[in-house]
Coordinates of C-alpha atoms and ligand atoms in Angstrom, one line a residue:
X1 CA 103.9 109.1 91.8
X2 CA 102.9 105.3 93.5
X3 CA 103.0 104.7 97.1
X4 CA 104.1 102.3 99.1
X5 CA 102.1 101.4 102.3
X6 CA 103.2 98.7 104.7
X7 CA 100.5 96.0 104.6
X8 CA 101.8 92.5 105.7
X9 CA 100.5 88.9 105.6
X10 CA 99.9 89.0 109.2
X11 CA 97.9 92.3 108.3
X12 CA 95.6 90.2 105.8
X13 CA 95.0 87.3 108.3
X14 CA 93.7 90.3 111.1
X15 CA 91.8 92.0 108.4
X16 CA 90.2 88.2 107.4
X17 CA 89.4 87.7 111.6
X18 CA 87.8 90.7 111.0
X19 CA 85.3 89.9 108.6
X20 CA 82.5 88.7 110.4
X21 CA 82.1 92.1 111.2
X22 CA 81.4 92.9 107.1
X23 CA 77.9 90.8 107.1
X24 CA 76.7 93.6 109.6
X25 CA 78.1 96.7 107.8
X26 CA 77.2 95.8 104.4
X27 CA 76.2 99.7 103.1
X28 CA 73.1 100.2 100.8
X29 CA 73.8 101.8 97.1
X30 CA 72.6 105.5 97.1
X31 CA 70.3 106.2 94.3
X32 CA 72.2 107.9 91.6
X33 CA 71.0 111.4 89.6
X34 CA 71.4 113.0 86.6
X35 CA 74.6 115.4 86.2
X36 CA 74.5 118.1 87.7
X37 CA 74.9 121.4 85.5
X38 CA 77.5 123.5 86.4
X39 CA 75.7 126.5 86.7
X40 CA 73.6 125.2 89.2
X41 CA 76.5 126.3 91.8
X42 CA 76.9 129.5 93.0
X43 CA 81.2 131.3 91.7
X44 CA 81.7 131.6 95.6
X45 CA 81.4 128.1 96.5
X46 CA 83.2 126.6 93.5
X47 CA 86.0 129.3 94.5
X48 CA 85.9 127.9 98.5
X49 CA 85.9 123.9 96.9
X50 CA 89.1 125.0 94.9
X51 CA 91.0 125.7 98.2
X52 CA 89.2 122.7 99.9
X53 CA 91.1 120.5 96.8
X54 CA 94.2 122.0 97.1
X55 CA 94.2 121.5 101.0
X56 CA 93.2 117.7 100.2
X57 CA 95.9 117.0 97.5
X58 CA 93.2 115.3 95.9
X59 CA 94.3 116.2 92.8
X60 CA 97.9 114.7 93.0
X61 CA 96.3 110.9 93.9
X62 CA 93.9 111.6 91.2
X63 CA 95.7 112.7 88.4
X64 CA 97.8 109.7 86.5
X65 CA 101.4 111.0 85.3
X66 CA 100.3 112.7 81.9
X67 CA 96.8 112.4 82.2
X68 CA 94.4 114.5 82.5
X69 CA 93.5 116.3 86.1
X70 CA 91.4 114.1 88.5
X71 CA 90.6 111.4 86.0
X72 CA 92.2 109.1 88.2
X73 CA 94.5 105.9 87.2
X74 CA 97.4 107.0 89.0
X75 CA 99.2 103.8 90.7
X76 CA 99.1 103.1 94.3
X77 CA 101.6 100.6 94.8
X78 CA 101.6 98.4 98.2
X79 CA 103.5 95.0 98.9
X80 CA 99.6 93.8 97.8
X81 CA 99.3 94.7 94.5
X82 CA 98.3 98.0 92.7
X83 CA 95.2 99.8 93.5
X84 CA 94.5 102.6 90.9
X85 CA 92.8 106.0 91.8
X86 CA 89.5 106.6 90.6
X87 CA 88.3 108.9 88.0
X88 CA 86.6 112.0 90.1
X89 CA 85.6 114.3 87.1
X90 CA 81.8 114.9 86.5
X91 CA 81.5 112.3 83.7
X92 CA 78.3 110.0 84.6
X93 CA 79.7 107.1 83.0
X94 CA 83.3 106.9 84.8
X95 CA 83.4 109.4 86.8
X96 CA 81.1 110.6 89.8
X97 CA 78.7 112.7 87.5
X98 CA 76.0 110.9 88.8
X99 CA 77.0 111.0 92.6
X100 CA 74.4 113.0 94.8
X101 CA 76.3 115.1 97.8
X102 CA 75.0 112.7 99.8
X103 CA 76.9 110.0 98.4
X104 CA 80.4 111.9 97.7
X105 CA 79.9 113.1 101.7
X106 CA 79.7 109.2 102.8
X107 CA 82.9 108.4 100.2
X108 CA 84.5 111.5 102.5
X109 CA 83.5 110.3 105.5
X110 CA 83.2 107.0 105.6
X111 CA 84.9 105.1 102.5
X112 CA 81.7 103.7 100.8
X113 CA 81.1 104.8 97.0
X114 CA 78.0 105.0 95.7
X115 CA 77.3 102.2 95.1
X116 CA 78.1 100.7 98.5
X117 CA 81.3 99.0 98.0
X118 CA 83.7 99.8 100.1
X119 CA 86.7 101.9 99.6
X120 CA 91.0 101.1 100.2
X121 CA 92.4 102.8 102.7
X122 CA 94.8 104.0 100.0
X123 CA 91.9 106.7 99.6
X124 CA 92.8 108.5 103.4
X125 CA 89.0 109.2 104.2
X126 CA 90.0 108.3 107.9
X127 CA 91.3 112.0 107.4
X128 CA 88.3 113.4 105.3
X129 CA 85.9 112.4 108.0
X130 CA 87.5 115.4 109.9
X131 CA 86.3 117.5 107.3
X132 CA 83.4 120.0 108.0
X133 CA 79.9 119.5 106.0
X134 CA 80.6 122.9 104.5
X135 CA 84.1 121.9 103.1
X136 CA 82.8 118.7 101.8
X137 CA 80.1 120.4 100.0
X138 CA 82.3 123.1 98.6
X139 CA 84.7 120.6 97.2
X140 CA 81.4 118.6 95.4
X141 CA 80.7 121.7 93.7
X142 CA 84.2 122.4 92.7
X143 CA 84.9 118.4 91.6
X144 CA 81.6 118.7 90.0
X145 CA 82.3 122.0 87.7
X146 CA 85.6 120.6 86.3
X147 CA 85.2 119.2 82.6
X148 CA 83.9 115.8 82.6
X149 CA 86.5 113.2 81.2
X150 CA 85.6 110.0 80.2
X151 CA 88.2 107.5 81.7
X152 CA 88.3 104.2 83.3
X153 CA 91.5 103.2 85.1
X154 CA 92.8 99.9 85.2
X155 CA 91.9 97.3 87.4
X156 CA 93.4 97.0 90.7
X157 CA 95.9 93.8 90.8
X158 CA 95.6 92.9 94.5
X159 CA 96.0 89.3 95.6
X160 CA 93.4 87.6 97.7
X161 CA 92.2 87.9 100.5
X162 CA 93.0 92.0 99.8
X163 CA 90.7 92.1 97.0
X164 CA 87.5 91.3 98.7
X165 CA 86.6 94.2 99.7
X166 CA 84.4 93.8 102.2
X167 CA 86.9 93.0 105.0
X168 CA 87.9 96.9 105.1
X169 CA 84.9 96.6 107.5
X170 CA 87.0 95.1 109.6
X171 CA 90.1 97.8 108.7
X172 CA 87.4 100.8 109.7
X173 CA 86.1 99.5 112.9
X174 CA 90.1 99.7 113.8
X175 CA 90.8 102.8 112.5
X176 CA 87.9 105.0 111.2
X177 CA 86.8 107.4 114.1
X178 CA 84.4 109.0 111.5
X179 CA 83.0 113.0 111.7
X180 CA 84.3 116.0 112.4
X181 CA 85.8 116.4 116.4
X182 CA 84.8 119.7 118.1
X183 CA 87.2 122.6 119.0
X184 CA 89.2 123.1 121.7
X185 CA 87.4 125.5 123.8
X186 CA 90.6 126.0 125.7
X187 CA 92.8 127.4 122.1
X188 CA 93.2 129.5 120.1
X189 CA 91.1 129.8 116.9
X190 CA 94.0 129.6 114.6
X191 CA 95.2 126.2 116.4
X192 CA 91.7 124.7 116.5
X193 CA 92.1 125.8 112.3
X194 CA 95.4 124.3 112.4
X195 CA 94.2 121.0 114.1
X196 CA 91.7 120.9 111.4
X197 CA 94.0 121.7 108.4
X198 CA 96.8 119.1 109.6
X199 CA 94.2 116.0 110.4
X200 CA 91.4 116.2 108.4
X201 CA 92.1 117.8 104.6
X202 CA 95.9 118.0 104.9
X203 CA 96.4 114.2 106.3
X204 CA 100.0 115.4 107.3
X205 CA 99.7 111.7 109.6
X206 CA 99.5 109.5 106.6
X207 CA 103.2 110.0 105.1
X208 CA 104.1 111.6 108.6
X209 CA 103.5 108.4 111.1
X210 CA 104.6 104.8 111.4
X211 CA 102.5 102.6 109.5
X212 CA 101.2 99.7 111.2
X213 CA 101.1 95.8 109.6
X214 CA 97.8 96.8 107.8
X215 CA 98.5 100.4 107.1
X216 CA 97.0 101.9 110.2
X217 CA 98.6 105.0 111.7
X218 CA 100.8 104.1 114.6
X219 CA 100.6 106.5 117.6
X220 CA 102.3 108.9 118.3
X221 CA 101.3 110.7 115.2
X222 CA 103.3 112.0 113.4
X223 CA 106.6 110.4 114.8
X224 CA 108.0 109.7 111.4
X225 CA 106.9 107.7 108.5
X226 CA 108.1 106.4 105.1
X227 CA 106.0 107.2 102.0
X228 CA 107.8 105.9 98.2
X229 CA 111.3 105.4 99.5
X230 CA 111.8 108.8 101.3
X231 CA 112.1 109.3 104.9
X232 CA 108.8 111.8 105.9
X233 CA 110.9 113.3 109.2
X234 CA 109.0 113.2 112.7
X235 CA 106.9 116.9 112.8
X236 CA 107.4 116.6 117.1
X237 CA 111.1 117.1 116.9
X238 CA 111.4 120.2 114.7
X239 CA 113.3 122.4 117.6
X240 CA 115.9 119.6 117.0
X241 CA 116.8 120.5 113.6
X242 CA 120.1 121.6 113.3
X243 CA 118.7 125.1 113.4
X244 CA 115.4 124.8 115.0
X245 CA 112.5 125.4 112.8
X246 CA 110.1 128.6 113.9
X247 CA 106.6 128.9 113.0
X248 CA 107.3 131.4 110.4
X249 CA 109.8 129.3 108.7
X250 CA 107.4 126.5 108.6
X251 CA 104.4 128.5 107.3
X252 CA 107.2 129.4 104.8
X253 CA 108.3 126.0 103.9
X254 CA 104.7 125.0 103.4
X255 CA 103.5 127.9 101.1
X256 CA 107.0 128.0 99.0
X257 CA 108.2 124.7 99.1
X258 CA 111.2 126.0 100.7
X259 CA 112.8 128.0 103.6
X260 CA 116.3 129.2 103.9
X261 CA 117.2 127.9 107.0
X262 CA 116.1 124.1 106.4
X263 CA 115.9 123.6 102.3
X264 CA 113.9 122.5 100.0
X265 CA 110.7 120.0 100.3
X266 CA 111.9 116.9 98.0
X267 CA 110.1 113.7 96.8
X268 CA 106.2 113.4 97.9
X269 CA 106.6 116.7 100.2
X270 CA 107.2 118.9 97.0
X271 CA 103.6 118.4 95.6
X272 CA 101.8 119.1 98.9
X273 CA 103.4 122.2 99.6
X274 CA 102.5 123.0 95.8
X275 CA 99.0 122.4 96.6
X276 CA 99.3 124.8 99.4
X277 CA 101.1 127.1 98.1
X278 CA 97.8 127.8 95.7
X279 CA 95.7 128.3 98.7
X280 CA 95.4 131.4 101.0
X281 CA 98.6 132.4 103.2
X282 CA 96.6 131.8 106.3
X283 CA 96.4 128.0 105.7
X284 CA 99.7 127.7 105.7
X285 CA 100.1 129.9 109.2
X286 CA 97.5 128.2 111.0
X287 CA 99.1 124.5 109.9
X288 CA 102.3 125.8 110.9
X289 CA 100.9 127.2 114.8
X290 CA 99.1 123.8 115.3
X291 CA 102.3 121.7 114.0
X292 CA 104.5 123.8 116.4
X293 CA 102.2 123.3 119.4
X294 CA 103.1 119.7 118.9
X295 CA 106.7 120.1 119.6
X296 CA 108.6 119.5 123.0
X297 CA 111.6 121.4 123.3
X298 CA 112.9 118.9 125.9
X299 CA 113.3 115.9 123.6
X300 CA 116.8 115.4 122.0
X301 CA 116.4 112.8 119.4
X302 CA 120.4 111.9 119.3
X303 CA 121.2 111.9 115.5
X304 CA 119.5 115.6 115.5
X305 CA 121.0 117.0 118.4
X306 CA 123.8 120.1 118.8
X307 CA 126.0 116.9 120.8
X308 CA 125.9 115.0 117.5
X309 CA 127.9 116.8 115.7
X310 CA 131.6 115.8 114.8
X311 CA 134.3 116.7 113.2
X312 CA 135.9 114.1 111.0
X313 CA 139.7 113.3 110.9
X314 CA 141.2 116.0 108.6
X315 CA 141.9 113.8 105.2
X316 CA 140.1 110.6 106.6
X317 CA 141.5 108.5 102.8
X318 CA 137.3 106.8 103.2
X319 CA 135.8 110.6 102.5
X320 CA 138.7 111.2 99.6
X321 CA 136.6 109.2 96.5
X322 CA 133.0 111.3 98.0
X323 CA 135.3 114.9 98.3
X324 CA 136.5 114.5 94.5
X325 CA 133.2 113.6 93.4
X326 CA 131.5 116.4 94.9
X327 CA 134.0 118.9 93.5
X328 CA 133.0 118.1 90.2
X329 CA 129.6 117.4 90.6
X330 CA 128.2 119.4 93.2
X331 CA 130.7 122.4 94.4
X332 CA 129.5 124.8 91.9
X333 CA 126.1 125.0 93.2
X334 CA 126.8 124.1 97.3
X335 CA 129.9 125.6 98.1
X336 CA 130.2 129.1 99.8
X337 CA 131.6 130.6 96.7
X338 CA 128.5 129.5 94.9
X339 CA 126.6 132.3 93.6
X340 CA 123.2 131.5 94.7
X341 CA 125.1 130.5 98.2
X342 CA 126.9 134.0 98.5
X343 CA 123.6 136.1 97.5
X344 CA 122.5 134.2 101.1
X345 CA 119.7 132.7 99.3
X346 CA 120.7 129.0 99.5
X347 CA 120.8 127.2 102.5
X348 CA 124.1 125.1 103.6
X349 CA 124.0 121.6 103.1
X350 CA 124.6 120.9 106.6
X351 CA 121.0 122.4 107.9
X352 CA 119.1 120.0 105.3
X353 CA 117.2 117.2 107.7
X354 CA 118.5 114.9 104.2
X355 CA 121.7 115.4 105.4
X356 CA 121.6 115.3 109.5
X357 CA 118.6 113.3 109.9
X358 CA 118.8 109.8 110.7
X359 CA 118.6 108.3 107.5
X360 CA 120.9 108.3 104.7
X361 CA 117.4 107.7 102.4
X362 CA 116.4 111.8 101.8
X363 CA 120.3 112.5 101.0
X364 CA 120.1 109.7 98.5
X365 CA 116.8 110.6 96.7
X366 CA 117.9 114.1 96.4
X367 CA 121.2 113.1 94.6
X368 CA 119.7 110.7 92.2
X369 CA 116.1 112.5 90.8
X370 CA 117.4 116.6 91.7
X371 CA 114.6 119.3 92.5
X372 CA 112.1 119.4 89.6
X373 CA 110.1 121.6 91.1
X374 CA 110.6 125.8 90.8
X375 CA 109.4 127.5 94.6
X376 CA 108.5 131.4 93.9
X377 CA 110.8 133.5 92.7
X378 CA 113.8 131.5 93.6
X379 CA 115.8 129.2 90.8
X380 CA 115.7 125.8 92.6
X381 CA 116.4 123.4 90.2
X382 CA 118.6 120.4 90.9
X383 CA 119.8 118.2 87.8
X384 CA 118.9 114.2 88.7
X385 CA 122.4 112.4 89.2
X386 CA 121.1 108.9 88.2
X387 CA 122.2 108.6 85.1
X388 CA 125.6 110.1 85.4
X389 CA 126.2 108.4 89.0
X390 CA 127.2 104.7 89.7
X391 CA 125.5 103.5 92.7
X392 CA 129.0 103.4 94.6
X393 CA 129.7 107.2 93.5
X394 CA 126.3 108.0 94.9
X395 CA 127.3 106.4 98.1
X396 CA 130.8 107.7 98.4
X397 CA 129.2 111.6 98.1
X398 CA 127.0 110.6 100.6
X399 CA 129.3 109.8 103.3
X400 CA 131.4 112.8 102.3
X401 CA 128.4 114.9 102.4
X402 CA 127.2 113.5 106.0
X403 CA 130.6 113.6 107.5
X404 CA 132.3 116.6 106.3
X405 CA 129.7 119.3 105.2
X406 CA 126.8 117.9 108.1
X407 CA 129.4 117.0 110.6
X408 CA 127.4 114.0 112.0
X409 CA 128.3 111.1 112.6
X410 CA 127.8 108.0 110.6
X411 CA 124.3 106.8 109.7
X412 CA 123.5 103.6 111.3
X413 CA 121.4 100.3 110.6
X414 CA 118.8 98.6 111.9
X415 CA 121.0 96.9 114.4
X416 CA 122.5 100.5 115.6
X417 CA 125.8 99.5 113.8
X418 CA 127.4 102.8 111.9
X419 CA 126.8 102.8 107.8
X420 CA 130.5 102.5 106.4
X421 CA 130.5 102.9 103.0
X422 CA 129.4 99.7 100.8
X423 CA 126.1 100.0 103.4
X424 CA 125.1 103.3 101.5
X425 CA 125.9 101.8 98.6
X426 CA 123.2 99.0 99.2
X427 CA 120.8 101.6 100.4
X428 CA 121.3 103.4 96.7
X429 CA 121.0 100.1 94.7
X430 CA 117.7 98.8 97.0
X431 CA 116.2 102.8 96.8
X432 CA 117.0 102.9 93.0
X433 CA 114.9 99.6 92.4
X434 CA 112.3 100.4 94.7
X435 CA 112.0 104.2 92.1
X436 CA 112.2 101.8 89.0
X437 CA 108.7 99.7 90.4
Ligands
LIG501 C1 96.7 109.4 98.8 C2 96.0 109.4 97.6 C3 94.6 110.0 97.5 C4 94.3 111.3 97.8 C5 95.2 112.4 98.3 C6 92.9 111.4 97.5 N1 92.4 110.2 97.0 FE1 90.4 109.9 96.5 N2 90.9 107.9 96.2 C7 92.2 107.4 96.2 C8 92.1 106.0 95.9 C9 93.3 105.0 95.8 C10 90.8 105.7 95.6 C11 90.2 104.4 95.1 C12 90.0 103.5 96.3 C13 89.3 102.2 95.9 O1 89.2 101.9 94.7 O2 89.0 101.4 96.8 C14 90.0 107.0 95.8 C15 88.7 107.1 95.6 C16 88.0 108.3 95.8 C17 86.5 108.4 95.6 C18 85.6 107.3 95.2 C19 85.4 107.3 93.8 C20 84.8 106.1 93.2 O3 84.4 106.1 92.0 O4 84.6 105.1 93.9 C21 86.2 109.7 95.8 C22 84.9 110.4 95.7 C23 87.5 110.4 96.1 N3 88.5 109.5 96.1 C24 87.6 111.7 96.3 C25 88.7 112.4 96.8 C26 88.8 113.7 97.2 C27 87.6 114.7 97.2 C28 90.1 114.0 97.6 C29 90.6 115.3 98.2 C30 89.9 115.8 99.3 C31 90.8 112.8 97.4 N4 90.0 111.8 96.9 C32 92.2 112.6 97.7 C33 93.3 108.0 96.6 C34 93.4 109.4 97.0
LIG502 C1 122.6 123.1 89.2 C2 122.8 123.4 90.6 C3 122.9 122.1 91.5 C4 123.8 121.1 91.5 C5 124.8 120.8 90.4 C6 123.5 120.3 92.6 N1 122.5 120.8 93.4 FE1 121.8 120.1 95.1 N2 120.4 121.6 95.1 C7 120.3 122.6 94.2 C8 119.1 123.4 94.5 C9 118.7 124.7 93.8 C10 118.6 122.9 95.7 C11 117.3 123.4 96.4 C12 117.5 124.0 97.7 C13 118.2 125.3 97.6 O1 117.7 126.2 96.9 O2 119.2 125.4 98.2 C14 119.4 121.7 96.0 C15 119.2 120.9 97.1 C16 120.0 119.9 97.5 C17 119.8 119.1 98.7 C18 118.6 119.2 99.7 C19 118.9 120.3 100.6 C20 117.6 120.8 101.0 O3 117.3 121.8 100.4 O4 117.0 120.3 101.9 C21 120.8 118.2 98.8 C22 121.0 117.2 99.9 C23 121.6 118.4 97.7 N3 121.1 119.5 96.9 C24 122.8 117.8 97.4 C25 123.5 117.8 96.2 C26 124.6 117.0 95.8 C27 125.1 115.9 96.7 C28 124.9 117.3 94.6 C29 126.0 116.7 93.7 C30 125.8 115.3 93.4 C31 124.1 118.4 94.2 N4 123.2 118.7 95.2 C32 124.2 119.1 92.9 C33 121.1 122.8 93.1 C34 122.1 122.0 92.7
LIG503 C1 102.5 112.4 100.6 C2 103.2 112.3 101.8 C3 103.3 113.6 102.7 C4 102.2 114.4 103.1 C5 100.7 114.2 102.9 C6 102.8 115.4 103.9 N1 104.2 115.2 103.9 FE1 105.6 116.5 104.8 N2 107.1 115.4 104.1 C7 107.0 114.3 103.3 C8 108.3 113.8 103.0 C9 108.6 112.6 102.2 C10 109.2 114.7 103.5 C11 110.8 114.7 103.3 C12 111.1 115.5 102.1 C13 112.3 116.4 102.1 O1 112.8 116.7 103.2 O2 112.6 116.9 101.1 C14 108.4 115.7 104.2 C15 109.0 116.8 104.8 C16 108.3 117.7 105.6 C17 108.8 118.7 106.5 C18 110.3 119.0 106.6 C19 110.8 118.3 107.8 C20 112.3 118.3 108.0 O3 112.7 117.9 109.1 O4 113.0 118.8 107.1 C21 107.8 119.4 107.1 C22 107.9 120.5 108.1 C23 106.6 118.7 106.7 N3 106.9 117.7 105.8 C24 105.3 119.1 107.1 C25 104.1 118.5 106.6 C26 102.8 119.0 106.9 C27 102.5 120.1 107.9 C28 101.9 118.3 106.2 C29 100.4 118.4 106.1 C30 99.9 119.7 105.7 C31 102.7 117.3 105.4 N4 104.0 117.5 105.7 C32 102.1 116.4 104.6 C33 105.8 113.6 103.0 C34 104.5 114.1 103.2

């Protein structure tokens, strides 16, 4: 998986104002130590550091496609070049074998490595700062009891000034707030737990928010972000779905990866809500009760709403091409006679945010890589469609989709002008190159 995050030039020349402010943050190296041994941690707190992991997704980031788990050299791709994830496995050499608790806590906390260089961004520590001394520690112990693989990954390829690394100085006095923030003495325990989940370990905010010109989260959190060429939907307007979600059906969605009433999680959502789905069901309730205390029922964001749904000319000839296409290609799993759709265990088309949210992007993804992943107990497979589908076909079932299944009404551009068909079609061709990168 790479990621995209929006840095810009204008980002760079901020980031290089800020650099005066590296000569007095400069951090000191933190002596390193012998490895060490596994047994020297107690079965419980490994076991607790496993769930910590999976909450983090650390794994994913850390894992390169094929490789081996958390020996790092995955690509992180942003308009600035490549930055590759470390290797985290005990291995003194390449790894962090030789990192003390004290210096894997500042990494956490503070994006420093042991050494004292400073760490990208990329790595969302802004979020691990959230993250309680005991969770830190747990995780250590779990990181530190995995087999030890010897791996270096290759260098990062970012262009100057980016790769000077000591004007994140100036990045983290913008946007590292760093520790743990104290409960709400006003809520509930599980939303205080759900708080914690969603903005410290689970960084819901870094795919879920606007990203600014240097890839700082944009308030209001969690308003909507893009993460690898997929739309990560708003989590404040979930009563505006076109059924509105409840907390069940999100705690659902998180731990399964799916949830009748809204789909399946596609594209980067697919591997967090694997992570969770290997951690205790209560993880998944308490993000789920925090996440719907966000929500205002009075907002009606227009492309979501009940009013924004329409009913498109009967035979309209510009859905004919997209209706023939989908016959063939996608009626026998997402028509009403389909069998999974008549044992009541697939959701319509129509209730997927890929098809009534505001961007076409989700829809288009879907078509073109499928559902590789399996949720529990259900077959939820999706063949990919790029290989078998022009761009102008993939387009064409699109619009048919939106219109005719979703009943919405066209997708529209930047400028607010409606999507007519050759527009999807440059959507697919500029989403398939940005997959190929
Ligand atoms: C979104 C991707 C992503 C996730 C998720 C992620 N990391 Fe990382 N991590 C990175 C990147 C990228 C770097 C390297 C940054 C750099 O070189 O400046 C990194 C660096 C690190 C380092 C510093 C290692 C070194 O040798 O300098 C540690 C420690 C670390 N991560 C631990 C974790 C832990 C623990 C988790 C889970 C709680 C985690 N990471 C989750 C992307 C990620
Ligand atoms: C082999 C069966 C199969 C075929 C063929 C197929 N799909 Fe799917 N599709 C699935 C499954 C399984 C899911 C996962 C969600 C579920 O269980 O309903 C899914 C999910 C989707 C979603 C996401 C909805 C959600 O869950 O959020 C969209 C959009 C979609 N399919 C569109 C299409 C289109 C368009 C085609 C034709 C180009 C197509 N599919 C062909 C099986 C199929
Ligand atoms: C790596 C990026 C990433 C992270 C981290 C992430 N998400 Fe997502 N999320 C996405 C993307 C992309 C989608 C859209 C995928 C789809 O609909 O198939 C999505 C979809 C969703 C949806 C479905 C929304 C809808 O309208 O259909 C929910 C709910 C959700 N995420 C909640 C969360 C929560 C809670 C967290 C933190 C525990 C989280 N996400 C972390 C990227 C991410």
């Amino acid at each position: 998986m790479k990621r995209k995050t929006k840095w810009s030039l204008a980002g760079a020349v901020v980031l290089a104002g800020c650099a005066g402010a590296a000569a007095w943050m400069l951090e000191p190296a933190i002596a390193p130590i012998a490895p060490p041994a596994a047994a020297s941690f107690a079965a419980q707190t490994v076991a607790r550091g496993a769930r910590v992991v999976a909450q983090g997704d650390c794994m994913v980031c850390h894992t390169a496609s094929g490789g081996e788990p958390f020996a790092g050299g995955l690509p992180l791709k942003t308009p600035f070049g490549t930055i590759y994830t470390t290797n985290i496995t005990p291995d003194a050499g390449t790894g962090i074998g030789n990192w003390s608790p004290a210096a894997f806590t500042r990494a956490l906390r503070r994006g420093v490595a042991r050494d004292g260089h400073l760490l990208y961004p990329a790595f969302p520590y802004i979020h691990y700062t959230r993250m309680s001394n005991q969770d830190i520690e747990d995780a250590y112990a779990y990181l530190m009891t995995r087999a030890p693989v010897q791996a270096t990954p290759p260098a990062n390829q970012l262009i100057f000034p980016l790769n000077f690394r000591p004007l994140l100085a100036g990045w983290n006095l913008l946007y590292l707030r760093p520790g743990p923030v104290p409960a709400d003495g006003n809520r509930s325990e599980i939303w205080n737990r759900g708080r914690y989940l969603v903005d410290g370990a689970g960084h819901c905010a870094s795919c879920h928010s606007a990203l600014g010109p240097i890839g700082g989260e944009r308030s209001p959190a969690f308003s909507g972000g893009n993460i690898d060429g997929w739309d990560a939907p708003a989590l404040t307007a979930l009563l505006q779905a076109p059924r509105p979600w409840t907390e069940q059906q999100l705690a659902l969605y998180l731990r399964h990866g799916w949830s009748p009433e809204h789909g399946a999680a596609g594209g980067p959502m697919a591997p967090v809500a694997h992570s969770l789905s290997t951690t205790p069901p209560e993880d998944a309730a308490a993000i789920a009760h925090y996440i719907m205390s966000l929500q205002n029922p009075a907002a009606k964001p227009p492309a979501l709403s009940a009013a924004a749904v329409i009913k498109p000319a009967a035979n309209d000839p510009a859905l004919l091409p997209g209706r023939t296409l989908f016959a063939g290609a996608c009626a026998g799993c997402h028509t009403g006679a389909a069998p999974m759709m008549a044992a009541g265990s697939r959701p319509s088309l129509a209730l997927s945010s890929a098809v009534a949210g505001p961007k076409p992007d989700n829809l288009i993804q879907t078509i073109l890589n499928g559902l590789p992943w399996t949720h529990t107990g259900q077959s939820s497979y999706m063949p990919p469609f790029a290989g078998t589908l022009t761009d102008a076909q993939v387009a064409s079932i699109a619009m048919y989709v939106r219109a005719e299944i979703g009943q919405r009404a066209p997708w529209q551009d930047d400028k607010q002008r409606p999507l007519d068909a050759r527009g999807i079609e440059q959507r697919v061709t500029a989403i398939r190159k940005e997959n190929q990168q």
